[in-house]
XYZ file of C-alpha atoms in Angstrom:
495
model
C 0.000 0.000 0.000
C 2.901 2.129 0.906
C 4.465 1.007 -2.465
C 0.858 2.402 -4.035
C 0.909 5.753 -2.391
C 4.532 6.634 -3.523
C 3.785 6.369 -7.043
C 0.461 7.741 -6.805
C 2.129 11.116 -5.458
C 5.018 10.679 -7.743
C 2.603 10.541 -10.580
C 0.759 14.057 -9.361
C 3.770 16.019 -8.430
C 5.284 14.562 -11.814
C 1.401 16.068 -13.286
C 1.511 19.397 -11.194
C 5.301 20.095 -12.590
C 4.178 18.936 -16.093
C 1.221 22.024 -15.825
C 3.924 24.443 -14.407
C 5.861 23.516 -17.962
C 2.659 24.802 -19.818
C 1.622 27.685 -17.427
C 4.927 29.254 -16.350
C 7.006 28.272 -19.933
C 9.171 31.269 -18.714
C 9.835 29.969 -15.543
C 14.016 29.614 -15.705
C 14.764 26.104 -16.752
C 17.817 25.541 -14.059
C 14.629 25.764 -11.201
C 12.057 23.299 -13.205
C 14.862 21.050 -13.767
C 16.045 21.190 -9.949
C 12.861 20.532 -8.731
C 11.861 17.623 -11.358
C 15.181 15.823 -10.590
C 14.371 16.431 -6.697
C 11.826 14.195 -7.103
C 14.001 11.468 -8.846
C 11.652 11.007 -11.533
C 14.327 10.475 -14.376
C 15.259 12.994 -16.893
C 13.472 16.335 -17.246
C 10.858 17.221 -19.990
C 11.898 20.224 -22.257
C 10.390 22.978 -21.549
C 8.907 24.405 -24.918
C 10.881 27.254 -25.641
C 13.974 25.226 -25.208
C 13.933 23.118 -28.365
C 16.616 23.454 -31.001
C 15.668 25.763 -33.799
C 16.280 22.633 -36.182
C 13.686 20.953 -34.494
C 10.968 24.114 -34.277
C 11.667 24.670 -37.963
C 10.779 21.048 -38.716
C 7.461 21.177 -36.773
C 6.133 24.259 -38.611
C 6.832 22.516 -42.026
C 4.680 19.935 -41.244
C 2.213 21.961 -40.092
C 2.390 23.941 -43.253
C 2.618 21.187 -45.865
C -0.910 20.692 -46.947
C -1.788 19.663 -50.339
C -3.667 21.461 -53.268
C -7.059 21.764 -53.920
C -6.420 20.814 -57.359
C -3.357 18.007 -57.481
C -1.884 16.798 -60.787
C -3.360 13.077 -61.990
C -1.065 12.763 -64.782
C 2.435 13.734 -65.279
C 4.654 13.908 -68.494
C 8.728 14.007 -68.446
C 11.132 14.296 -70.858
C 13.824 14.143 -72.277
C 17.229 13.359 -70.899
C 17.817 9.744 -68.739
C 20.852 7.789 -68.561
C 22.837 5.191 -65.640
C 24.633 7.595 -63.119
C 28.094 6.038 -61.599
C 28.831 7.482 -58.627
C 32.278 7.127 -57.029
C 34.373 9.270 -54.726
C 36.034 11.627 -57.314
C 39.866 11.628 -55.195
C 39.749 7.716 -55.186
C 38.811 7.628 -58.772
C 41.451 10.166 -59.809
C 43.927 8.770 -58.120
C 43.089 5.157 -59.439
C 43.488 6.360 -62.917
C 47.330 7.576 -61.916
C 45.826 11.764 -61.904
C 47.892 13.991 -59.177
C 45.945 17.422 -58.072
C 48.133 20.239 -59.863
C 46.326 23.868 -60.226
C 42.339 24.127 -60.818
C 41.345 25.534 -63.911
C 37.792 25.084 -65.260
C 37.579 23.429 -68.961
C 34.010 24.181 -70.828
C 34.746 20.823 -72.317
C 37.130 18.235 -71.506
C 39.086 16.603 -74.211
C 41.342 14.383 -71.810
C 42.405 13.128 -68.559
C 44.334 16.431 -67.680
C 41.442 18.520 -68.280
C 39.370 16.405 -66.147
C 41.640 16.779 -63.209
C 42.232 20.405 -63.328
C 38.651 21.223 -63.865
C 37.179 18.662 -60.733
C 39.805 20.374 -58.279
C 38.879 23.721 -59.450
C 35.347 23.245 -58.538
C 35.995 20.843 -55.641
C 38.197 23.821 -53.787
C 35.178 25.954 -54.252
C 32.888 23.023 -52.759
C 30.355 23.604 -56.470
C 28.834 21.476 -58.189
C 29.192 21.311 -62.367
C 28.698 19.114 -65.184
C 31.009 19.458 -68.244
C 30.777 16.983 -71.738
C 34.031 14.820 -72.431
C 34.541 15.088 -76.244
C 37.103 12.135 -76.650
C 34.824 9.107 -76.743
C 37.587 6.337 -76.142
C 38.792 7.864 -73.280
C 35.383 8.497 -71.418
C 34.918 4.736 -72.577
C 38.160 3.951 -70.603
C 37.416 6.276 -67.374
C 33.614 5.540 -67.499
C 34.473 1.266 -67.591
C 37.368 1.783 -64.526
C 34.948 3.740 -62.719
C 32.121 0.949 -63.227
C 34.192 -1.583 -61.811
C 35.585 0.563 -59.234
C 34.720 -0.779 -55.653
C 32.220 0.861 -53.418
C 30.643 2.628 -56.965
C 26.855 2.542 -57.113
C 24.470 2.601 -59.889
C 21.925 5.215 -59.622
C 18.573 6.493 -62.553
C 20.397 9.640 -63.735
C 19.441 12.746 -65.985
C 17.226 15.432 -64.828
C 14.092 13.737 -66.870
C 14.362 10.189 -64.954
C 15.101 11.557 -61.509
C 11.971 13.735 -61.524
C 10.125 10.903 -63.265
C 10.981 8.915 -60.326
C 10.443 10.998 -57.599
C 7.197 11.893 -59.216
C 5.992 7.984 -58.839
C 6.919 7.890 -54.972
C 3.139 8.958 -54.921
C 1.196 5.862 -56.111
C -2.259 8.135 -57.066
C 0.086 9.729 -59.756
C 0.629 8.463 -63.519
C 4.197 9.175 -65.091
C 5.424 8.753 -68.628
C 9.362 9.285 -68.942
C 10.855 9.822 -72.532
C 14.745 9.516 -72.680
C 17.504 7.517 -74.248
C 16.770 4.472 -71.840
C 18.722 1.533 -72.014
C 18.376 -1.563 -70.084
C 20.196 -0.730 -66.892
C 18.112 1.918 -66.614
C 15.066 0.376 -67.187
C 15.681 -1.820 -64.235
C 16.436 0.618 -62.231
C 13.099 2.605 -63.060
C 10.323 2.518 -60.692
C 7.730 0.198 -61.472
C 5.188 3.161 -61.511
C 6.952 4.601 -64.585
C 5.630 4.109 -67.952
C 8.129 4.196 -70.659
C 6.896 4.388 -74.727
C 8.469 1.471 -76.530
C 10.460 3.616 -78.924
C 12.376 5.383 -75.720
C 14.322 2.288 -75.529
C 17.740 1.535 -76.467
C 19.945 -1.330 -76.745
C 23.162 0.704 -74.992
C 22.559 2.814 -72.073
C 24.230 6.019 -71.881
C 26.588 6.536 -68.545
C 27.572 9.696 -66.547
C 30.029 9.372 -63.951
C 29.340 11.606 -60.701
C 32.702 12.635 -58.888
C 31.574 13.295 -55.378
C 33.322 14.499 -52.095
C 32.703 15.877 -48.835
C 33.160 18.268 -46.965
C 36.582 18.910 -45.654
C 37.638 16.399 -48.100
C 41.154 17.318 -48.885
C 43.279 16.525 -52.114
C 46.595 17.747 -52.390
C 46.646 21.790 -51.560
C 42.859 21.527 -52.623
C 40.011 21.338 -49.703
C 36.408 21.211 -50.306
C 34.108 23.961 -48.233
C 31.449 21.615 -48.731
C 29.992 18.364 -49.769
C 29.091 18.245 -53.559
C 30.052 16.517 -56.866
C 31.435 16.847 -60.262
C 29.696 15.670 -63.259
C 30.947 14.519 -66.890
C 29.686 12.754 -69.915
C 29.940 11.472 -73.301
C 26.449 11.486 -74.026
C 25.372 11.889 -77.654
C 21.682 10.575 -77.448
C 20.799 13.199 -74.922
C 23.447 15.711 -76.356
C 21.155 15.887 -79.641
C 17.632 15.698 -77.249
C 17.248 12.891 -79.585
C 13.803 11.865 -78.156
C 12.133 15.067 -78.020
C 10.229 13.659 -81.202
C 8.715 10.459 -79.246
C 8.063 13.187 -76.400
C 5.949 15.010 -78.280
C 4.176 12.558 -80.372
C 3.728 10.277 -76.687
C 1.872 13.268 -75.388
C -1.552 12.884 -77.646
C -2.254 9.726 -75.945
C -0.591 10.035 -72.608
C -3.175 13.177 -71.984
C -0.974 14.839 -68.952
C -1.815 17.677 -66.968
C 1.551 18.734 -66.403
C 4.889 18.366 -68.443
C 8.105 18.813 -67.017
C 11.490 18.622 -69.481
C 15.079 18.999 -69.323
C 17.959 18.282 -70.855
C 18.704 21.433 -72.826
C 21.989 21.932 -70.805
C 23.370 18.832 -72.354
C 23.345 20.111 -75.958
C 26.692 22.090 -75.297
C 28.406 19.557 -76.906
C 27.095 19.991 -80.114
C 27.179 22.576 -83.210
C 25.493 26.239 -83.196
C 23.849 25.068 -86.307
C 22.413 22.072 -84.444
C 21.785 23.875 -81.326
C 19.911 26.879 -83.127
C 18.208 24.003 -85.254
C 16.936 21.922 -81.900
C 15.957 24.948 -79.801
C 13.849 26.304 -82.529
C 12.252 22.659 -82.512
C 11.846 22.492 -79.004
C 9.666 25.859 -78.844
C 7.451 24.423 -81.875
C 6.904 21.365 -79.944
C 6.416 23.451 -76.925
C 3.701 25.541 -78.828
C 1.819 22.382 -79.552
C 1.179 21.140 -76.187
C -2.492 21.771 -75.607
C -3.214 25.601 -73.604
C -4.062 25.068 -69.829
C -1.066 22.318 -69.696
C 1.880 23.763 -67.690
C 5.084 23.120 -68.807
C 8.157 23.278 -66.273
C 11.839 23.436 -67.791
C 14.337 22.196 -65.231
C 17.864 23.749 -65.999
C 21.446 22.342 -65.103
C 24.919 23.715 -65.377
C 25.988 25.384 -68.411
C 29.388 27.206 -69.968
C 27.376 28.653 -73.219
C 26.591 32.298 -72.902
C 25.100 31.992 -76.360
C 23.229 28.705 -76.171
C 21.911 29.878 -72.204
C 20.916 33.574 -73.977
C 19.055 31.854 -76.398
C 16.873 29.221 -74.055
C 16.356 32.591 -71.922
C 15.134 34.554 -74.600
C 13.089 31.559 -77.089
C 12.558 28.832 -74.485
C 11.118 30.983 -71.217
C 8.215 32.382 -72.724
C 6.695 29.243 -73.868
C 7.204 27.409 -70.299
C 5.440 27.833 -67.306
C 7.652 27.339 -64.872
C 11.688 27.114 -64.370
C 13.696 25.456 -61.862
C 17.442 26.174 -61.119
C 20.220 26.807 -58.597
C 22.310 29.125 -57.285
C 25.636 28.546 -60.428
C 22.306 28.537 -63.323
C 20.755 31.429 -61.617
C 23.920 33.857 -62.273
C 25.244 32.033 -65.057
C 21.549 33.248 -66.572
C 22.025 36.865 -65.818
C 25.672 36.719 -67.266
C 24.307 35.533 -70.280
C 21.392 37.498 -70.972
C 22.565 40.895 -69.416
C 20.861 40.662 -66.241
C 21.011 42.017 -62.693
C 24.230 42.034 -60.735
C 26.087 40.191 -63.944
C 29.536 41.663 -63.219
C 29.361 39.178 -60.398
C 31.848 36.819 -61.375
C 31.181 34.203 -58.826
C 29.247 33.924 -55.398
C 31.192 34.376 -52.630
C 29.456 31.798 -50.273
C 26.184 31.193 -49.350
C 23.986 33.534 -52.296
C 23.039 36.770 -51.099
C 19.258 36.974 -50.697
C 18.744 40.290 -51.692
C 20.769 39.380 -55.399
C 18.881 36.418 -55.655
C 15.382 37.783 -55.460
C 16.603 40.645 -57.987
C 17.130 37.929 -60.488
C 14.564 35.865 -60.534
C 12.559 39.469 -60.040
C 14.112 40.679 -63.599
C 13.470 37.029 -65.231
C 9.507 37.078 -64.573
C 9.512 41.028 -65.072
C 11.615 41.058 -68.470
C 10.544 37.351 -69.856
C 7.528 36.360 -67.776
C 3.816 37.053 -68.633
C 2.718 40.648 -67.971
C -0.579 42.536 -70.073
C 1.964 43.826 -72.706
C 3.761 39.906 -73.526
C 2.287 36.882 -74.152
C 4.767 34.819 -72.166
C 3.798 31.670 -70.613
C 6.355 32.315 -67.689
C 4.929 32.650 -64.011
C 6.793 30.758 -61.411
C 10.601 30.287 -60.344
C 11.693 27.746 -57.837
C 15.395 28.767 -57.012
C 17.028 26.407 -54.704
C 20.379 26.853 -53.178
C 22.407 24.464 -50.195
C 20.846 26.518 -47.326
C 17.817 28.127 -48.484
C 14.677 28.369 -51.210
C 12.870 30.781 -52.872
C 9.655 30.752 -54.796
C 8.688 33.550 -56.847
C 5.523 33.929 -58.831
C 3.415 36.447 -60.988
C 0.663 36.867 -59.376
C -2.682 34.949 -59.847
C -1.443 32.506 -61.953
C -0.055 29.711 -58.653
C -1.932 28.659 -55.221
C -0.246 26.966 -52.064
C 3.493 28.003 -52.736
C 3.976 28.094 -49.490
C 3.426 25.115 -48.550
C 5.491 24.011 -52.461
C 8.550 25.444 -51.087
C 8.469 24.361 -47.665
C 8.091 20.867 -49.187
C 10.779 21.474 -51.508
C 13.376 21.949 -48.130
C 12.621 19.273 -46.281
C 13.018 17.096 -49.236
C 16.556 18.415 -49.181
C 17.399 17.467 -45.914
C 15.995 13.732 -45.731
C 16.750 12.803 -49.659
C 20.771 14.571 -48.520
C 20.651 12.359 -45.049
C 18.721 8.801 -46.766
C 15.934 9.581 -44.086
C 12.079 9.168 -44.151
C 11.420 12.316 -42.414
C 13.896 15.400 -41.130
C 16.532 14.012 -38.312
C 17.075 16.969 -36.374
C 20.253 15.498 -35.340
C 22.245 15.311 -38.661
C 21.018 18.417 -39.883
C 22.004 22.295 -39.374
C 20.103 25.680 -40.255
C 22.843 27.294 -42.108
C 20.453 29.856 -43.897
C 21.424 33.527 -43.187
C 19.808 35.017 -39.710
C 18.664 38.256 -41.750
C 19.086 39.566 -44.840
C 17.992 42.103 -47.443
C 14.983 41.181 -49.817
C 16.486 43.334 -52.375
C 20.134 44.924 -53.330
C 18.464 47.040 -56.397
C 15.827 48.982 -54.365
C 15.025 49.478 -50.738
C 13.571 46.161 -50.088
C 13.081 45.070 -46.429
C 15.393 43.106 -43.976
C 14.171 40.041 -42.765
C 15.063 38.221 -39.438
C 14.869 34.484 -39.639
C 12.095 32.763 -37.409
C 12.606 28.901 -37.422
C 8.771 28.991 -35.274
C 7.765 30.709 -38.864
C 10.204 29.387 -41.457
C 8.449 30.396 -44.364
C 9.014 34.499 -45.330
C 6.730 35.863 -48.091
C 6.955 39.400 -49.954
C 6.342 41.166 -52.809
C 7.474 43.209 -55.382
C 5.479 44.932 -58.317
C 3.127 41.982 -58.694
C 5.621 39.088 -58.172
C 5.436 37.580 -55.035
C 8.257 35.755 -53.452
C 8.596 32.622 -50.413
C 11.389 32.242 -48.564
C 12.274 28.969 -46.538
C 15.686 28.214 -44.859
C 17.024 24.359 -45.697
C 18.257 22.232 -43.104
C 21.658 20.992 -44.410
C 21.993 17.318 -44.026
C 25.779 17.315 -41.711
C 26.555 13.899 -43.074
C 25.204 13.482 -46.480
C 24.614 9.933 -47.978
C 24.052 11.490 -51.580
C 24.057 14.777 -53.240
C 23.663 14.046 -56.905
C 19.336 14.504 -57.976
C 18.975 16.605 -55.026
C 18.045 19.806 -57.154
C 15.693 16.984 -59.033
C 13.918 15.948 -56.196
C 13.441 19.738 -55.144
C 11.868 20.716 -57.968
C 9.537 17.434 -58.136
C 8.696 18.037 -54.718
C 7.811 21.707 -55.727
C 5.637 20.548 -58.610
C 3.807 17.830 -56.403
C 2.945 20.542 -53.997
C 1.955 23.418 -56.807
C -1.575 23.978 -57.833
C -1.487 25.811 -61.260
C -4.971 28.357 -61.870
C -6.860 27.523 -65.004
C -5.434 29.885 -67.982
């Protein structure tokens, strides 16, 4: 009976204590914790004001993560797949006999020297790239070492199959991928993804994904952050040479949204072809049925001319882009934008620069009463935070599309289900600027409110910190998965 009482009290002092938690939050921790321990009831509750900021911020985006009135049943993607091999880029290079000598970035790499200089160059800087290898023998060589390499992994790859996939996580969605797919890859697919019989190819078509970590040092040559280095001899997707069976798979697929890519990888080939294939991709474009948004997903690109010409032929007869932080100001570099003397960022983006891109991209190409552009919406993603921007009245629940958007980030980066506060890190900026061109406003970052909105001359933007995985399993398809993630979130208004 004695035994009875005891734990009886112990259970309504432990009750009383609990309600001084919720009634006196302010009460100083050091006395609540004193007097719960007092009473040798095991470790102390957290009081609610004392949980890490990684951990608040995760508990609003789930409360804010709610899904569209109007979600997407069918979902189109095209056009560039292959098999991704990725391998730790210092074991690989060393494998093949490579020593780290000075960075210097190539815009194409015609051997084993170029490939070296330009992966340190970018690996000191902690960016990520992707650059074509124009000697086909050798790629054959590196791409077959790096294969059989131990400890590499075979991974869906190309912008078009990693959104594909991501897109048929959700079972109540229907996804038709066009690319160059080969067999490999068709095993890998999910089994949710429908691919037309003439997307199929006897070969499949390999890129090999250098990655390394952070701290990750190689000679004189240290790496600020985790990230990876991308390079290809890829023909099939080089010439986008199933835009055609995109197109003509559309008819009978009947999607109500259509995402493609691959435009970045057509560096490698002619002006003439390039000019040829753009002006084809805007006719085929034009033919998709009004009411159907189109998203364009960029990548890293070294052609000022070719990235001028998407910017000015491509972006009015899309939608919707998606692109990160090297895209973004390689864009504005290209096309005369804001803040182009900028030769690189120096760390994390500024916001303020940022938002005066993407800003001048909707206000110079996007639809406004005096152009018929089809442009309305910008997803910009960057390692530590995310920004939406959209002309207004033509996209609903963007808040909740980029708060999706980050936490995919963080558990996709960390090979989690759902956000471990414990392997991740707000890195985002604790204020900042919403604009460097104008006045603007500062903002002070609120993990209990992670999402920031403003606007600007009929554009309105969202703001959401990401929380950086610390440990990351995998950062190539990340920017992928972002934008899918966007997309799945997005409802689009009837034209």
């Amino acid at each position: 009976m004695a035994l009875w009482r005891g734990s009886a009290c112990a259970g309504f002092l432990a009750l009383a204590v609990g309600c001084v938690f919720l009634l006196e939050p302010e009460l100083p921790g050091t006395a609540l914790r004193s007097l719960w321990s007092s009473l040798r009831l095991g470790p102390a509750p957290v009081p609610p004001g004392s949980l890490s900021p990684e951990s608040r911020l995760a508990a609003a985006w789930d409360a804010l993560i709610v899904q569209p009135a109007r979600r997407w049943r069918r979902v189109a993607v095209g056009v560039n797949a292959c098999v991704d091999v990725v391998i730790s880029g210092v074991k690989l290079l060393q494998a093949l006999g490579l020593s780290p000598g000075s960075g210097r970035d190539h815009a194409v790499l015609h051997s084993r020297s170029d490939l070296e200089e330009a992966f340190v160059h970018f690996m000191g800087k902690g960016a990520a790239a992707e650059r074509f290898f124009s000697d086909r023998e050798t790629f054959h060589d590196i791409a077959q070492a790096a294969s059989e390499f131990p400890g590499a992994q075979h991974y869906v790859g190309g912008n078009a199959a990693l959104i594909g996939q991501k897109f048929a996580a959700n079972p109540d969605l229907k996804v038709l991928l066009c690319g160059p797919i080969g067999p490999k890859l068709h095993e890998l697919l999910d089994d949710n993804v429908f691919v037309p019989p003439e997307s199929l190819q006897e070969e499949d078509e390999f890129h090999l994904i250098l990655e390394y970590l952070a701290g990750e040092e190689w000679g004189p040559f240290k790496a600020p952050q985790a990230n990876r280095f991308i390079f290809s001899h890829d023909l099939s997707n080089g010439a986008m040479n199933m835009l055609e069976v995109f197109v003509s798979s559309l008819e009978e697929f009947q999607p109500d949204l259509v995402v493609l890519s691959g435009l970045h990888m057509m560096e490698g080939q002619s002006k003439e072809l390039q000019r040829k294939r753009l002006l084809e991709v805007v006719t085929s474009i034009s033919d998709i049925p009004t009411g159907i948004p189109v998203h364009l997903e960029l990548a890293s690109m070294t052609n000022r001319e070719l990235m001028s010409s998407i910017v000015h032929q491509v972006f009015p007869a899309v939608a919707s882009l998606g692109l990160n932080e090297q895209e973004l100001l390689f864009l504005s570099q290209s096309a005369s934008g804001p803040h182009a003397s900028l030769s690189s960022w120096d760390g994390v983006p500024d916001v303020g620069m940022v938002s005066d891109i993407l800003f001048w991209i909707l206000k110079e190409h996007g639809r406004s009463k005096s152009r018929s552009s089809d442009l309305t919406r910008i997803h910009f993603h960057t390692l530590v935070y995310h920004i939406l921007a959209t002309v207004d009245g033509h996209w609903a629940n963007q808040l909740a599309a980029v708060a999706a958007g980050a936490r995919v980030a963080g558990t996709q980066a960390c090979a989690t289900e759902t956000i471990d506060t414990n392997r991740v890190s707000l890195r985002a900026p604790q204020e900042f600027m919403t604009s460097r061109l104008e006045p603007g406003s500062r903002i002070v970052l609120n993990p209990n409110k992670p999402v920031v909105e403003w606007h600007r001359e009929g554009v309105t933007f969202h703001f959401t910190p990401v929380l950086v995985c610390k440990d990351p399993v995998r950062t190539v398809g990340l920017g992928d998965a972002i934008s899918a993630e966007g997309l799945f979130y997005s409802e689009a208004y009837p034209d």
